[in-house]
Amino acid sequence: MTCASCAARIEKKLNRMDGVEATVNYATEKAKVTYAGADVSVEDLIATVEATGYTARPPAPPAAEAAAPPPGNGDREQGAAEDDGLTTLRQRLITAVLLAVPVIAMAMIPALQFDYWQWLSLTLAAPVVTYAAWPFHRAAWTNAKHGAATMDTLISVGTSAAFLWSVWALFFGTAGMVGMTHPFEFTIARSDGAGNIYLEAAAGVTAFILAGRYFEARSKRKAGAALKALMELGAKEVTVLRDGVETTIPTSALQVGDRFLVRPGEKIATDGTVVEGSSAVDASMLTGESVPVEVGAGDTVTGATLNAGGRLVVEATRVGADTQLARMAKLVEDAQNGKASAQRLADRISAVFVPIVIALALATLGYWLGNGAGLTPAFTAAVAVLIIACPCALGLATPTALMVGTGRGAQLGILIKGPEVLETTRRADTIVLDKTGTVTTGRMTLQTTHTTDTTTEADVLRLAGALENASEHPIAQAIATAATDATGPLPTPEDFTNVPGLGVQGIVEGHAVLVGR
């Protein structure tokens, strides 16, 4: 798909099938299809899309993720394939901008219009209209073969008409004469068009539309990267316990019922139930609450949360697409695939925009010919309609904005369940927060130190901080940081012991120290 009109056409064709309800999102290049009964299959849906002039394939099943190559070569190859499209688009954009700028400057600034400047403009504009604009021409031809007109049709017809008219005026009109100038005036004067060239319009429109496509592609890629980053919050490998033997396997190979080991500082591989050990789990990535949750045997834990305390043995209860993290990613993806009311309106307009513009151009041609104005001025007026009607961000702005918004929200820990939710936030005047971590940095700090009459604050901080510095617990790290700031480098404790669920103990500079509950 190359524009919102393409998505509208595919959606219309799919919805014409019996029992099928489809939504096609141009920004994500995905279709969400609901169908009932055995009369329709996935192959039928794909065949309908292909008959419309496009290609489609079903999404990869979750099982394919387990069989996917490990991170490394596979990721690099996929990234290279994705980058190829963006790199080609960037090359076409750079070519268009470098060549279009002097063409526009010569057309708009009379002082730059030296003898035969128009022929230099033709030389510079030709690669822009042919090489740089080739994706538009190719898409327009493909759509024409299926009897359809999209925004690419408008771009291709408009730029081609402007370019071909200029070539005709240069070779067969008076535009190629020595001394020909393009006055830059704010008045409207009628002419037959044979002395005018529109190379700056052809080159300029191509450059501007390519720039829009390039930045849109970058935005889509960044939004997709945000969703990918959400999925990558989970652990990549896990240590499973099988027959008493510890074995390291990819997380994707975990099965329900497997027991796996989670050491202090490691991420929990998947959703499960603690069967052995106790610890504090940092679940802030899910709840926004910065205070760790104490867990023990029988408690449930969620994949991708951080084990901040002791050793845990967990039995997997949900794996793959059933985990809480995968469901969160699915929510974000569904939100990106959905359509807000503003986007549905833009899609409806873009679906009829192109045929209306082409009809207006033909009507203009017929009107001028009917008034006896002659073929040259009539064709000039029709070309002018096509040129000025080249589409802007009508079909691109709304889906891209929704996609970037939901993707960025996922990156920041905000899950947006649908585009209509994002759209209705403009009417919100009150925000209610039920978690303190939502509006804090997520890192705890020491606020106050209370001591007895026989001790000083510096001594207490130094002894407690030295012991807590050896612990991974977030509260311990807050005490250790405050102690370092207040007293300087901390001593190394001896006989350090972590008492699960209670605290830590050890010997610091000859003092027996116990920090905890």
Short mmCIF file of C-alpha atoms in Angstrom, two decimals:
data_model
loop_
_atom_site.label_atom_id
_atom_site.label_comp_id
_atom_site.label_asym_id
_atom_site.label_seq_id
_atom_site.Cartn_x
_atom_site.Cartn_y
_atom_site.Cartn_z
CA MET A 1 0.00 0.00 0.00
CA THR A 2 1.21 3.46 -0.84
CA CYS A 3 -1.59 5.72 0.41
CA ALA A 4 -4.79 5.76 2.46
CA SER A 5 -6.85 5.23 -0.70
CA CYS A 6 -5.20 1.82 -1.08
CA ALA A 7 -6.26 0.83 2.44
CA ALA A 8 -9.80 2.08 1.75
CA ARG A 9 -10.04 -0.02 -1.43
CA ILE A 10 -8.79 -3.20 0.26
CA GLU A 11 -11.13 -2.65 3.20
CA LYS A 12 -14.08 -2.11 0.88
CA LYS A 13 -13.34 -5.30 -1.09
CA LEU A 14 -12.94 -7.41 2.06
CA ASN A 15 -16.15 -6.09 3.61
CA ARG A 16 -18.06 -7.05 0.48
CA MET A 17 -17.36 -10.71 1.25
CA ASP A 18 -20.18 -12.57 3.03
CA GLY A 19 -19.76 -12.63 6.79
CA VAL A 20 -16.54 -10.62 6.75
CA GLU A 21 -15.86 -7.51 8.80
CA ALA A 22 -12.45 -5.95 8.10
CA THR A 23 -10.46 -2.91 9.13
CA VAL A 24 -7.32 -2.04 7.15
CA ASN A 25 -4.79 0.33 8.66
CA TYR A 26 -2.44 2.05 6.25
CA ALA A 27 0.07 3.10 8.93
CA THR A 28 0.65 -0.42 10.30
CA GLU A 29 0.04 -2.13 6.94
CA LYS A 30 -2.17 -4.67 8.68
CA ALA A 31 -5.76 -5.79 8.36
CA LYS A 32 -7.88 -6.96 11.27
CA VAL A 33 -10.49 -9.35 9.87
CA THR A 34 -13.42 -11.01 11.62
CA TYR A 35 -15.34 -13.67 9.72
CA ALA A 36 -17.97 -16.23 10.63
CA GLY A 37 -18.68 -19.65 9.25
CA ALA A 38 -16.65 -22.13 7.23
CA ASP A 39 -17.49 -20.53 3.89
CA VAL A 40 -14.59 -18.06 4.20
CA SER A 41 -10.97 -19.04 4.74
CA VAL A 42 -7.72 -17.13 5.15
CA GLU A 43 -6.80 -18.17 1.60
CA ASP A 44 -10.03 -16.56 0.32
CA LEU A 45 -9.18 -13.32 2.13
CA ILE A 46 -5.67 -13.27 0.67
CA ALA A 47 -7.05 -14.02 -2.81
CA THR A 48 -9.44 -11.07 -2.51
CA VAL A 49 -6.58 -8.75 -1.56
CA GLU A 50 -4.47 -10.03 -4.46
CA ALA A 51 -7.37 -9.56 -6.87
CA THR A 52 -7.47 -5.92 -5.77
CA GLY A 53 -3.84 -5.53 -6.86
CA TYR A 54 -1.98 -5.95 -3.57
CA THR A 55 -0.29 -8.73 -1.63
CA ALA A 56 -1.08 -10.15 1.81
CA ARG A 57 0.07 -12.89 4.14
CA PRO A 58 -1.19 -14.17 7.50
CA PRO A 59 0.75 -13.06 10.60
CA ALA A 60 3.40 -15.41 11.87
CA PRO A 61 2.02 -17.74 14.58
CA PRO A 62 3.57 -17.55 18.07
CA ALA A 63 5.17 -20.96 17.49
CA ALA A 64 7.30 -19.42 14.75
CA GLU A 65 8.92 -17.19 17.33
CA ALA A 66 10.28 -20.20 19.14
CA ALA A 67 11.72 -21.56 15.93
CA ALA A 68 13.18 -18.22 14.96
CA PRO A 69 16.97 -17.85 14.81
CA PRO A 70 18.67 -16.52 17.94
CA PRO A 71 19.35 -12.79 18.21
CA GLY A 72 22.21 -11.88 15.93
CA ASN A 73 22.30 -12.75 12.27
CA GLY A 74 18.52 -13.10 11.91
CA ASP A 75 17.88 -9.70 13.45
CA ARG A 76 20.59 -8.09 11.34
CA GLU A 77 19.18 -9.62 8.16
CA GLN A 78 15.66 -8.45 9.02
CA GLY A 79 16.98 -5.00 9.93
CA ALA A 80 18.90 -4.85 6.66
CA ALA A 81 15.79 -5.83 4.70
CA GLU A 82 13.77 -3.13 6.45
CA ASP A 83 16.53 -0.60 5.95
CA ASP A 84 16.73 -1.34 2.22
CA GLY A 85 13.32 0.20 1.61
CA LEU A 86 14.10 3.25 3.72
CA THR A 87 17.54 3.65 2.16
CA THR A 88 16.13 3.58 -1.38
CA LEU A 89 13.49 6.12 -0.41
CA ARG A 90 16.15 8.34 1.14
CA GLN A 91 18.28 8.13 -2.02
CA ARG A 92 15.33 9.16 -4.17
CA LEU A 93 14.52 12.01 -1.77
CA ILE A 94 18.09 13.36 -1.78
CA THR A 95 18.19 13.20 -5.57
CA ALA A 96 14.85 15.02 -5.84
CA VAL A 97 15.80 17.77 -3.36
CA LEU A 98 19.25 18.44 -4.84
CA LEU A 99 17.88 18.73 -8.38
CA ALA A 100 14.52 20.39 -7.58
CA VAL A 101 15.90 23.30 -5.54
CA PRO A 102 17.77 24.96 -8.45
CA VAL A 103 14.79 24.30 -10.77
CA ILE A 104 12.42 26.06 -8.35
CA ALA A 105 14.91 28.87 -7.74
CA MET A 106 15.35 29.58 -11.47
CA ALA A 107 11.59 29.55 -12.05
CA MET A 108 10.82 31.86 -9.12
CA ILE A 109 13.73 34.32 -9.27
CA PRO A 110 13.93 36.28 -12.57
CA ALA A 111 17.53 37.31 -11.85
CA LEU A 112 18.62 33.66 -12.21
CA GLN A 113 16.97 33.26 -15.61
CA PHE A 114 19.96 33.47 -17.91
CA ASP A 115 19.83 32.60 -21.62
CA TYR A 116 18.57 29.03 -22.12
CA TRP A 117 17.95 28.55 -18.37
CA GLN A 118 14.80 26.65 -19.28
CA TRP A 119 16.85 23.89 -20.91
CA LEU A 120 18.96 23.51 -17.76
CA SER A 121 15.69 23.22 -15.81
CA LEU A 122 14.57 20.44 -18.15
CA THR A 123 17.90 18.64 -17.68
CA LEU A 124 17.62 18.85 -13.87
CA ALA A 125 13.90 18.05 -13.64
CA ALA A 126 14.00 14.98 -15.91
CA PRO A 127 15.71 12.65 -13.33
CA VAL A 128 13.34 13.89 -10.62
CA VAL A 129 10.17 13.11 -12.60
CA THR A 130 11.50 9.78 -13.89
CA TYR A 131 13.86 8.24 -11.29
CA ALA A 132 12.75 9.92 -8.04
CA ALA A 133 9.02 9.72 -8.86
CA TRP A 134 9.21 6.17 -10.21
CA PRO A 135 7.42 4.59 -7.17
CA PHE A 136 4.41 6.84 -7.87
CA HIS A 137 4.33 5.94 -11.57
CA ARG A 138 4.69 2.23 -10.84
CA ALA A 139 1.89 2.27 -8.24
CA ALA A 140 -0.35 4.31 -10.55
CA TRP A 141 0.15 1.78 -13.37
CA THR A 142 -0.56 -1.17 -11.06
CA ASN A 143 -3.76 0.47 -9.85
CA ALA A 144 -4.80 1.40 -13.38
CA LYS A 145 -4.56 -2.26 -14.41
CA HIS A 146 -7.16 -3.02 -11.73
CA GLY A 147 -9.34 -0.09 -12.69
CA ALA A 148 -8.53 1.92 -9.57
CA ALA A 149 -7.25 5.41 -8.85
CA THR A 150 -5.30 6.30 -5.70
CA MET A 151 -3.28 9.26 -4.54
CA ASP A 152 -0.33 7.84 -6.44
CA THR A 153 -2.46 8.17 -9.57
CA LEU A 154 -2.94 11.86 -8.83
CA ILE A 155 0.75 12.43 -8.17
CA SER A 156 1.82 10.50 -11.25
CA VAL A 157 -0.72 12.14 -13.57
CA GLY A 158 -0.06 15.62 -12.15
CA THR A 159 3.74 15.52 -12.34
CA SER A 160 3.74 13.73 -15.70
CA ALA A 161 1.28 16.24 -17.16
CA ALA A 162 3.35 19.18 -15.92
CA PHE A 163 6.58 17.64 -17.24
CA LEU A 164 5.19 16.56 -20.62
CA TRP A 165 3.48 19.91 -21.10
CA SER A 166 6.80 21.66 -20.40
CA VAL A 167 8.57 19.42 -22.92
CA TRP A 168 5.91 20.25 -25.52
CA ALA A 169 6.19 23.99 -24.78
CA LEU A 170 10.00 23.86 -25.05
CA PHE A 171 10.17 21.89 -28.30
CA PHE A 172 6.99 22.95 -30.09
CA GLY A 173 5.92 26.16 -28.34
CA THR A 174 7.69 29.41 -27.63
CA ALA A 175 9.11 28.43 -24.22
CA GLY A 176 12.39 27.22 -25.73
CA MET A 177 13.25 30.56 -27.34
CA VAL A 178 16.38 32.41 -26.22
CA GLY A 179 15.60 35.15 -23.72
CA MET A 180 12.44 33.43 -22.45
CA THR A 181 11.67 34.46 -18.85
CA HIS A 182 9.22 33.47 -16.13
CA PRO A 183 8.07 36.72 -14.49
CA PHE A 184 7.14 36.35 -10.82
CA GLU A 185 3.94 38.38 -10.57
CA PHE A 186 0.98 38.62 -8.22
CA THR A 187 -1.44 39.38 -11.04
CA ILE A 188 -3.38 36.91 -13.19
CA ALA A 189 -2.99 37.22 -16.94
CA ARG A 190 -4.47 34.81 -19.49
CA SER A 191 -2.10 33.16 -21.98
CA ASP A 192 -2.22 30.18 -24.30
CA GLY A 193 0.33 28.29 -22.19
CA ALA A 194 2.69 27.57 -25.08
CA GLY A 195 5.27 29.92 -23.57
CA ASN A 196 5.02 28.55 -20.03
CA ILE A 197 6.79 25.61 -18.42
CA TYR A 198 5.83 23.85 -15.19
CA LEU A 199 9.06 22.01 -14.46
CA GLU A 200 9.33 23.57 -10.99
CA ALA A 201 5.85 22.19 -10.16
CA ALA A 202 6.72 18.70 -11.39
CA ALA A 203 10.07 18.61 -9.54
CA GLY A 204 8.83 20.42 -6.43
CA VAL A 205 5.73 18.29 -5.91
CA THR A 206 7.79 15.12 -6.32
CA ALA A 207 10.36 16.30 -3.75
CA PHE A 208 7.71 17.35 -1.23
CA ILE A 209 5.67 14.15 -1.53
CA LEU A 210 8.84 12.03 -1.26
CA ALA A 211 9.83 13.96 1.86
CA GLY A 212 6.41 13.23 3.36
CA ARG A 213 6.68 9.53 2.49
CA TYR A 214 10.19 9.33 3.93
CA PHE A 215 9.35 10.94 7.27
CA GLU A 216 6.17 8.91 7.47
CA ALA A 217 8.18 5.70 6.91
CA ARG A 218 10.62 6.76 9.61
CA SER A 219 7.77 7.45 12.04
CA LYS A 220 6.20 4.07 11.31
CA ARG A 221 9.53 2.36 11.84
CA LYS A 222 10.13 4.13 15.16
CA ALA A 223 6.64 3.25 16.36
CA GLY A 224 7.25 -0.37 15.39
CA ALA A 225 10.56 -0.25 17.25
CA ALA A 226 8.75 0.95 20.38
CA LEU A 227 6.45 -2.08 20.24
CA LYS A 228 9.45 -4.34 19.67
CA ALA A 229 11.23 -2.74 22.63
CA LEU A 230 8.21 -3.54 24.81
CA MET A 231 8.47 -7.21 23.87
CA GLU A 232 12.22 -7.18 24.48
CA LEU A 233 11.70 -6.21 28.12
CA GLY A 234 11.51 -9.93 28.85
CA ALA A 235 14.41 -12.23 29.57
CA LYS A 236 16.15 -13.76 26.56
CA GLU A 237 17.40 -16.92 28.31
CA VAL A 238 16.26 -18.92 31.31
CA THR A 239 17.81 -21.57 33.56
CA VAL A 240 15.40 -24.52 33.83
CA LEU A 241 15.57 -27.30 36.40
CA ARG A 242 15.11 -30.74 34.85
CA ASP A 243 15.82 -33.81 36.98
CA GLY A 244 17.80 -31.61 39.35
CA VAL A 245 20.09 -30.35 36.59
CA GLU A 246 20.29 -26.65 35.66
CA THR A 247 20.08 -26.07 31.89
CA THR A 248 20.09 -22.74 30.08
CA ILE A 249 17.62 -22.50 27.21
CA PRO A 250 16.00 -19.67 25.19
CA THR A 251 12.90 -18.26 26.89
CA SER A 252 10.86 -19.08 23.78
CA ALA A 253 11.50 -22.79 24.45
CA LEU A 254 9.84 -22.73 27.88
CA GLN A 255 6.73 -24.84 28.31
CA VAL A 256 3.91 -24.71 30.83
CA GLY A 257 4.90 -26.73 33.88
CA ASP A 258 8.65 -26.16 33.52
CA ARG A 259 10.44 -25.08 36.67
CA PHE A 260 13.10 -22.42 36.25
CA LEU A 261 15.58 -20.63 38.46
CA VAL A 262 15.62 -16.87 39.02
CA ARG A 263 18.72 -15.51 40.72
CA PRO A 264 18.94 -12.08 42.41
CA GLY A 265 19.11 -9.32 39.79
CA GLU A 266 17.66 -11.48 37.00
CA LYS A 267 14.39 -10.94 35.16
CA ILE A 268 11.64 -13.51 35.65
CA ALA A 269 11.37 -15.34 32.33
CA THR A 270 7.60 -15.89 32.16
CA ASP A 271 4.42 -15.82 34.23
CA GLY A 272 4.38 -18.45 36.94
CA THR A 273 4.01 -19.49 40.57
CA VAL A 274 6.82 -19.49 43.13
CA VAL A 275 7.44 -23.03 44.39
CA GLU A 276 10.63 -22.40 46.36
CA GLY A 277 12.36 -19.42 47.95
CA SER A 278 11.30 -15.88 48.83
CA SER A 279 12.34 -12.53 47.47
CA ALA A 280 11.33 -8.97 46.64
CA VAL A 281 10.15 -8.47 43.04
CA ASP A 282 10.32 -5.10 41.29
CA ALA A 283 7.09 -5.01 39.25
CA SER A 284 7.24 -1.29 38.42
CA MET A 285 7.25 -1.97 34.67
CA LEU A 286 3.74 -3.38 35.09
CA THR A 287 2.23 -1.49 38.02
CA GLY A 288 4.21 1.76 38.13
CA GLU A 289 4.76 1.07 41.86
CA SER A 290 8.43 1.53 42.77
CA VAL A 291 8.25 -0.38 46.09
CA PRO A 292 9.17 -4.06 45.51
CA VAL A 293 6.58 -6.74 46.25
CA GLU A 294 7.56 -9.50 48.69
CA VAL A 295 6.82 -12.95 47.27
CA GLY A 296 7.15 -16.47 48.64
CA ALA A 297 6.08 -20.02 47.88
CA GLY A 298 2.58 -20.06 46.35
CA ASP A 299 2.65 -16.45 45.13
CA THR A 300 2.25 -15.62 41.45
CA VAL A 301 4.91 -13.64 39.58
CA THR A 302 4.83 -11.98 36.18
CA GLY A 303 7.33 -12.36 33.36
CA ALA A 304 9.78 -9.48 32.70
CA THR A 305 9.64 -8.27 36.31
CA LEU A 306 12.92 -8.05 38.21
CA ASN A 307 13.98 -10.29 41.08
CA ALA A 308 15.51 -7.80 43.50
CA GLY A 309 16.21 -10.12 46.44
CA GLY A 310 16.76 -13.85 46.94
CA ARG A 311 16.80 -17.00 44.87
CA LEU A 312 13.48 -18.19 43.45
CA VAL A 313 12.29 -21.36 41.77
CA VAL A 314 9.21 -20.65 39.64
CA GLU A 315 6.85 -23.00 37.83
CA ALA A 316 5.73 -21.60 34.46
CA THR A 317 1.95 -21.19 34.14
CA ARG A 318 1.75 -19.08 30.95
CA VAL A 319 4.22 -18.89 28.08
CA GLY A 320 4.51 -17.20 24.68
CA ALA A 321 1.50 -15.17 23.55
CA ASP A 322 -0.42 -15.94 26.79
CA THR A 323 1.90 -13.99 29.11
CA GLN A 324 0.99 -10.63 30.61
CA LEU A 325 3.77 -8.91 28.62
CA ALA A 326 2.55 -10.41 25.33
CA ARG A 327 -1.00 -9.29 26.15
CA MET A 328 0.27 -5.77 26.79
CA ALA A 329 2.01 -5.76 23.40
CA LYS A 330 -1.21 -7.09 21.81
CA LEU A 331 -3.15 -4.20 23.35
CA VAL A 332 -0.72 -1.69 21.84
CA GLU A 333 -0.84 -3.42 18.45
CA ASP A 334 -4.65 -3.48 18.48
CA ALA A 335 -4.66 0.20 19.35
CA GLN A 336 -2.40 0.92 16.39
CA ASN A 337 -4.57 -1.19 14.07
CA GLY A 338 -7.76 0.52 15.17
CA LYS A 339 -9.20 3.66 13.64
CA ALA A 340 -10.28 6.84 15.37
CA SER A 341 -13.24 8.79 14.04
CA ALA A 342 -10.90 11.42 12.57
CA GLN A 343 -9.03 8.71 10.69
CA ARG A 344 -12.23 7.13 9.39
CA LEU A 345 -13.30 10.54 8.10
CA ALA A 346 -9.89 11.07 6.43
CA ASP A 347 -10.11 7.62 4.83
CA ARG A 348 -13.58 8.32 3.45
CA ILE A 349 -12.43 11.63 1.99
CA SER A 350 -9.24 10.19 0.50
CA ALA A 351 -11.22 7.35 -1.10
CA VAL A 352 -13.22 9.81 -3.24
CA PHE A 353 -10.63 12.59 -3.42
CA VAL A 354 -8.72 11.21 -6.41
CA PRO A 355 -11.71 10.44 -8.68
CA ILE A 356 -13.22 13.86 -7.90
CA VAL A 357 -9.99 15.67 -8.82
CA ILE A 358 -9.62 13.74 -12.09
CA ALA A 359 -13.29 14.44 -12.89
CA LEU A 360 -12.73 18.15 -12.17
CA ALA A 361 -9.73 18.21 -14.51
CA LEU A 362 -11.74 16.58 -17.31
CA ALA A 363 -14.65 18.96 -16.65
CA THR A 364 -12.26 21.91 -16.84
CA LEU A 365 -10.90 20.65 -20.16
CA GLY A 366 -14.41 20.22 -21.55
CA TYR A 367 -15.57 23.64 -20.32
CA TRP A 368 -12.67 25.49 -21.97
CA LEU A 369 -13.06 23.55 -25.19
CA GLY A 370 -16.79 24.19 -25.16
CA ASN A 371 -16.20 27.94 -24.88
CA GLY A 372 -14.01 27.91 -27.98
CA ALA A 373 -10.82 28.77 -26.10
CA GLY A 374 -8.74 26.32 -28.13
CA LEU A 375 -6.90 23.12 -27.22
CA THR A 376 -3.75 24.75 -25.81
CA PRO A 377 -5.38 26.97 -23.12
CA ALA A 378 -7.94 24.26 -22.34
CA PHE A 379 -5.22 21.69 -21.72
CA THR A 380 -3.24 24.25 -19.69
CA ALA A 381 -6.22 24.79 -17.37
CA ALA A 382 -6.79 21.02 -16.95
CA VAL A 383 -3.13 20.43 -16.13
CA ALA A 384 -3.26 23.27 -13.58
CA VAL A 385 -6.11 21.51 -11.75
CA LEU A 386 -4.11 18.28 -11.56
CA ILE A 387 -0.95 20.03 -10.39
CA ILE A 388 -2.48 22.07 -7.58
CA ALA A 389 -4.55 19.10 -6.34
CA CYS A 390 -1.58 16.83 -5.58
CA PRO A 391 -2.39 15.44 -2.14
CA CYS A 392 -0.74 16.52 1.07
CA ALA A 393 -0.95 14.72 4.40
CA LEU A 394 -4.71 14.09 4.23
CA GLY A 395 -4.46 10.32 4.30
CA LEU A 396 -1.17 10.10 6.20
CA ALA A 397 -1.32 12.46 9.17
CA THR A 398 -4.02 10.78 11.30
CA PRO A 399 -2.90 7.11 11.17
CA THR A 400 0.76 8.07 11.60
CA ALA A 401 -0.01 10.32 14.57
CA LEU A 402 -2.05 7.57 16.23
CA MET A 403 0.65 4.99 15.59
CA VAL A 404 3.47 7.16 16.94
CA GLY A 405 1.36 8.17 19.95
CA THR A 406 0.50 4.63 20.98
CA GLY A 407 4.06 3.43 20.31
CA ARG A 408 5.63 6.23 22.33
CA GLY A 409 3.12 5.60 25.12
CA ALA A 410 4.17 1.94 25.27
CA GLN A 411 7.80 3.06 25.48
CA LEU A 412 6.97 5.23 28.50
CA GLY A 413 4.86 2.58 30.21
CA ILE A 414 1.47 3.99 29.17
CA LEU A 415 -0.84 1.44 27.55
CA ILE A 416 -3.48 2.98 25.27
CA LYS A 417 -6.24 0.47 24.61
CA GLY A 418 -7.53 2.04 21.40
CA PRO A 419 -7.32 5.07 19.12
CA GLU A 420 -10.68 6.34 20.37
CA VAL A 421 -9.17 6.51 23.88
CA LEU A 422 -6.28 8.63 22.62
CA GLU A 423 -8.69 10.82 20.69
CA THR A 424 -11.03 11.46 23.64
CA THR A 425 -8.20 12.62 25.92
CA ARG A 426 -8.61 16.11 24.50
CA ARG A 427 -11.83 16.37 26.52
CA ALA A 428 -10.24 15.16 29.77
CA ASP A 429 -10.02 17.78 32.52
CA THR A 430 -9.15 15.51 35.46
CA ILE A 431 -6.50 12.79 35.78
CA VAL A 432 -6.76 10.24 38.61
CA LEU A 433 -3.64 8.27 39.58
CA ASP A 434 -3.78 5.24 41.89
CA LYS A 435 -0.06 4.50 42.02
CA THR A 436 2.59 6.75 43.53
CA GLY A 437 5.20 5.35 41.16
CA THR A 438 3.29 6.76 38.22
CA VAL A 439 4.30 10.32 39.07
CA THR A 440 7.76 9.65 40.54
CA THR A 441 11.13 8.71 39.14
CA GLY A 442 10.68 5.09 40.21
CA ARG A 443 13.87 5.22 42.31
CA MET A 444 13.58 5.50 46.08
CA THR A 445 15.68 7.93 48.13
CA LEU A 446 16.35 8.22 51.85
CA GLN A 447 14.42 11.14 53.37
CA THR A 448 15.01 11.07 57.13
CA THR A 449 17.30 9.26 59.60
CA HIS A 450 16.17 8.78 63.24
CA THR A 451 18.80 7.85 65.86
CA THR A 452 18.97 7.20 69.63
CA ASP A 453 20.67 9.56 72.07
CA THR A 454 23.82 7.41 72.11
CA THR A 455 24.45 7.33 68.35
CA THR A 456 24.99 9.89 65.60
CA GLU A 457 23.35 10.04 62.20
CA ALA A 458 26.72 9.71 60.43
CA ASP A 459 27.60 6.51 62.37
CA VAL A 460 24.22 4.92 61.67
CA LEU A 461 24.38 5.77 57.97
CA ARG A 462 27.95 4.49 57.66
CA LEU A 463 27.24 1.13 59.33
CA ALA A 464 23.86 0.52 57.70
CA GLY A 465 25.00 1.81 54.30
CA ALA A 466 28.05 -0.47 54.26
CA LEU A 467 25.84 -3.51 54.83
CA GLU A 468 23.08 -2.41 52.42
CA ASN A 469 25.64 -1.67 49.71
CA ALA A 470 26.10 -5.42 49.29
CA SER A 471 22.37 -6.00 48.65
CA GLU A 472 20.46 -5.68 45.36
CA HIS A 473 17.22 -4.59 47.05
CA PRO A 474 16.00 -1.15 45.85
CA ILE A 475 15.48 0.08 49.44
CA ALA A 476 18.97 -1.11 50.34
CA GLN A 477 20.42 0.77 47.36
CA ALA A 478 18.63 3.95 48.47
CA ILE A 479 20.20 3.70 51.95
CA ALA A 480 23.64 2.91 50.50
CA THR A 481 23.50 5.88 48.13
CA ALA A 482 22.51 8.27 50.94
CA ALA A 483 25.30 6.90 53.16
CA THR A 484 27.91 7.36 50.43
CA ASP A 485 26.78 10.94 49.81
CA ALA A 486 26.87 11.76 53.54
CA THR A 487 29.99 9.92 54.75
CA GLY A 488 32.07 9.10 51.66
CA PRO A 489 33.40 5.65 50.68
CA LEU A 490 31.83 2.81 52.66
CA PRO A 491 33.72 -0.04 54.38
CA THR A 492 33.38 -3.63 53.19
CA PRO A 493 31.21 -5.83 55.46
CA GLU A 494 32.20 -9.28 56.68
CA ASP A 495 30.00 -12.37 57.07
CA PHE A 496 27.26 -10.75 54.98
CA THR A 497 24.01 -12.73 55.07
CA ASN A 498 20.74 -12.05 53.28
CA VAL A 499 17.77 -13.11 55.41
CA PRO A 500 14.93 -13.64 52.85
CA GLY A 501 11.91 -11.46 53.54
CA LEU A 502 13.49 -9.82 56.59
CA GLY A 503 16.73 -8.00 55.74
CA VAL A 504 20.51 -8.38 55.90
CA GLN A 505 23.11 -8.88 58.62
CA GLY A 506 26.88 -8.86 58.91
CA ILE A 507 29.91 -7.33 60.65
CA VAL A 508 31.09 -3.80 59.78
CA GLU A 509 34.31 -2.48 61.36
CA GLY A 510 33.90 -4.89 64.28
CA HIS A 511 30.23 -4.05 64.87
CA ALA A 512 27.52 -6.68 64.45
CA VAL A 513 24.92 -4.95 62.27
CA LEU A 514 21.35 -6.05 61.47
CA VAL A 515 19.29 -4.03 58.97
CA GLY A 516 15.70 -4.99 58.22
CA ARG A 517 12.36 -5.56 59.82
#
